[in-house]
XYZ file of C-alpha atoms in Angstrom:
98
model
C 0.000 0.000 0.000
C 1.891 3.247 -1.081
C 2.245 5.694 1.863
C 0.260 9.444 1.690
C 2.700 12.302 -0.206
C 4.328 15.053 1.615
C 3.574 18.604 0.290
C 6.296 20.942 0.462
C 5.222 24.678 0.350
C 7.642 27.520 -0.780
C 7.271 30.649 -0.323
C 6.471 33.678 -2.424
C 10.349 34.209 -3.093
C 11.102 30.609 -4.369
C 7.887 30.534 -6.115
C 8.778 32.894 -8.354
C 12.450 31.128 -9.691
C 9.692 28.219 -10.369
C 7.396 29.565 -12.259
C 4.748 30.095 -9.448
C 4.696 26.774 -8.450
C 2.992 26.937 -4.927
C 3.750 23.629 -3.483
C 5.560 20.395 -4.437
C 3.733 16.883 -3.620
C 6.775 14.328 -3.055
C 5.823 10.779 -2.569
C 6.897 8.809 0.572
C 9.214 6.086 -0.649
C 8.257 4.826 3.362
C 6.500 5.928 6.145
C 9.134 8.300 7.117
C 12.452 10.163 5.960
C 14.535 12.902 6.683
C 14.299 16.156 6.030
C 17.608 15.903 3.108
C 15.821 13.093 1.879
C 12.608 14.974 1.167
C 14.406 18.083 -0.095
C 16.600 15.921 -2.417
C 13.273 14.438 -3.899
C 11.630 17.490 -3.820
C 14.040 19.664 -5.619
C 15.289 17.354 -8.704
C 12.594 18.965 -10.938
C 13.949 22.342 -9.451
C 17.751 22.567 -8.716
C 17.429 26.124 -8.479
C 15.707 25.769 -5.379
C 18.570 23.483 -3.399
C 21.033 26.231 -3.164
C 18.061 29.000 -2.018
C 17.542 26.474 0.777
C 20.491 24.632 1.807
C 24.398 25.462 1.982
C 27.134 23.649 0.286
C 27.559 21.196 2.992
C 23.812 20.389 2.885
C 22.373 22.018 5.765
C 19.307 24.226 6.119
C 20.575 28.192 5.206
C 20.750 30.113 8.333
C 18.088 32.741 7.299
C 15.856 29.922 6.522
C 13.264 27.798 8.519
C 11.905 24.221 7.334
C 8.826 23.408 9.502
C 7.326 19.868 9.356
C 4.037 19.771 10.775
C 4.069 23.022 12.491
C 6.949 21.950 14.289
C 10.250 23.682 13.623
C 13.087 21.265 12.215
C 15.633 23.968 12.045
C 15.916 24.063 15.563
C 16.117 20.278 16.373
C 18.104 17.787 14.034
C 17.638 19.696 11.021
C 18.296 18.126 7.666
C 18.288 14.735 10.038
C 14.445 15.345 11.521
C 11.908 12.272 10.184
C 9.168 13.303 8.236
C 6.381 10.976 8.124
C 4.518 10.245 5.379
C 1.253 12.516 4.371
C 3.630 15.513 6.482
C 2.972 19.198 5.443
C 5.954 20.620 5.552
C 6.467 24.784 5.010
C 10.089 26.506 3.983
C 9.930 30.077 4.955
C 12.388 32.509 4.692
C 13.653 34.849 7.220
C 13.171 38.601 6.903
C 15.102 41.070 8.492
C 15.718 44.901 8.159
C 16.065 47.845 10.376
């Protein structure tokens, strides 16, 4: 029985080096995965996306925040944290300014 998708949402920023896309449904190769396994899946349609998000060693940017669930996986294991299958799971980037 294939597991429910994860839907990634991007914000207005990476939306627009995508054409608008909104969201990205990845399907669950299991019930869970990390959080570098779901970006890897969901950013081979979209490379230009992987280096908006994460540095050259792989890691979540700094000025951005990957929640899975509502929960913030930026502040815990990071690229590590499980997502389970059917997850909603929100990249938002930081803003800051004076």
């Amino acid at each position: 029985m294939p597991s429910a998708p994860v839907r990634v949402i991007l914000p207005g920023m990476l939306r627009d080096l995508v054409g608008g896309v909104a969201e990205i449904e990845v399907e669950s190769p299991s019930d869970s995965q990390t959080v570098a396994e779901l970006l890897d899946r969901a950013f081979s349609g979209h490379r230009v996306l992987d280096g908006k998000v994460r540095d050259e060693r792989g890691q979540i940017r700094r000025h951005v925040k990957v929640f899975v669930n509502g929960e913030d996986a930026t502040r815990g294991e990071g690229v590590a944290a499980s997502v389970p299958a059917g997850a909603r799971v929100h990249i938002i980037n930081a803003v800051s300014g004076g």
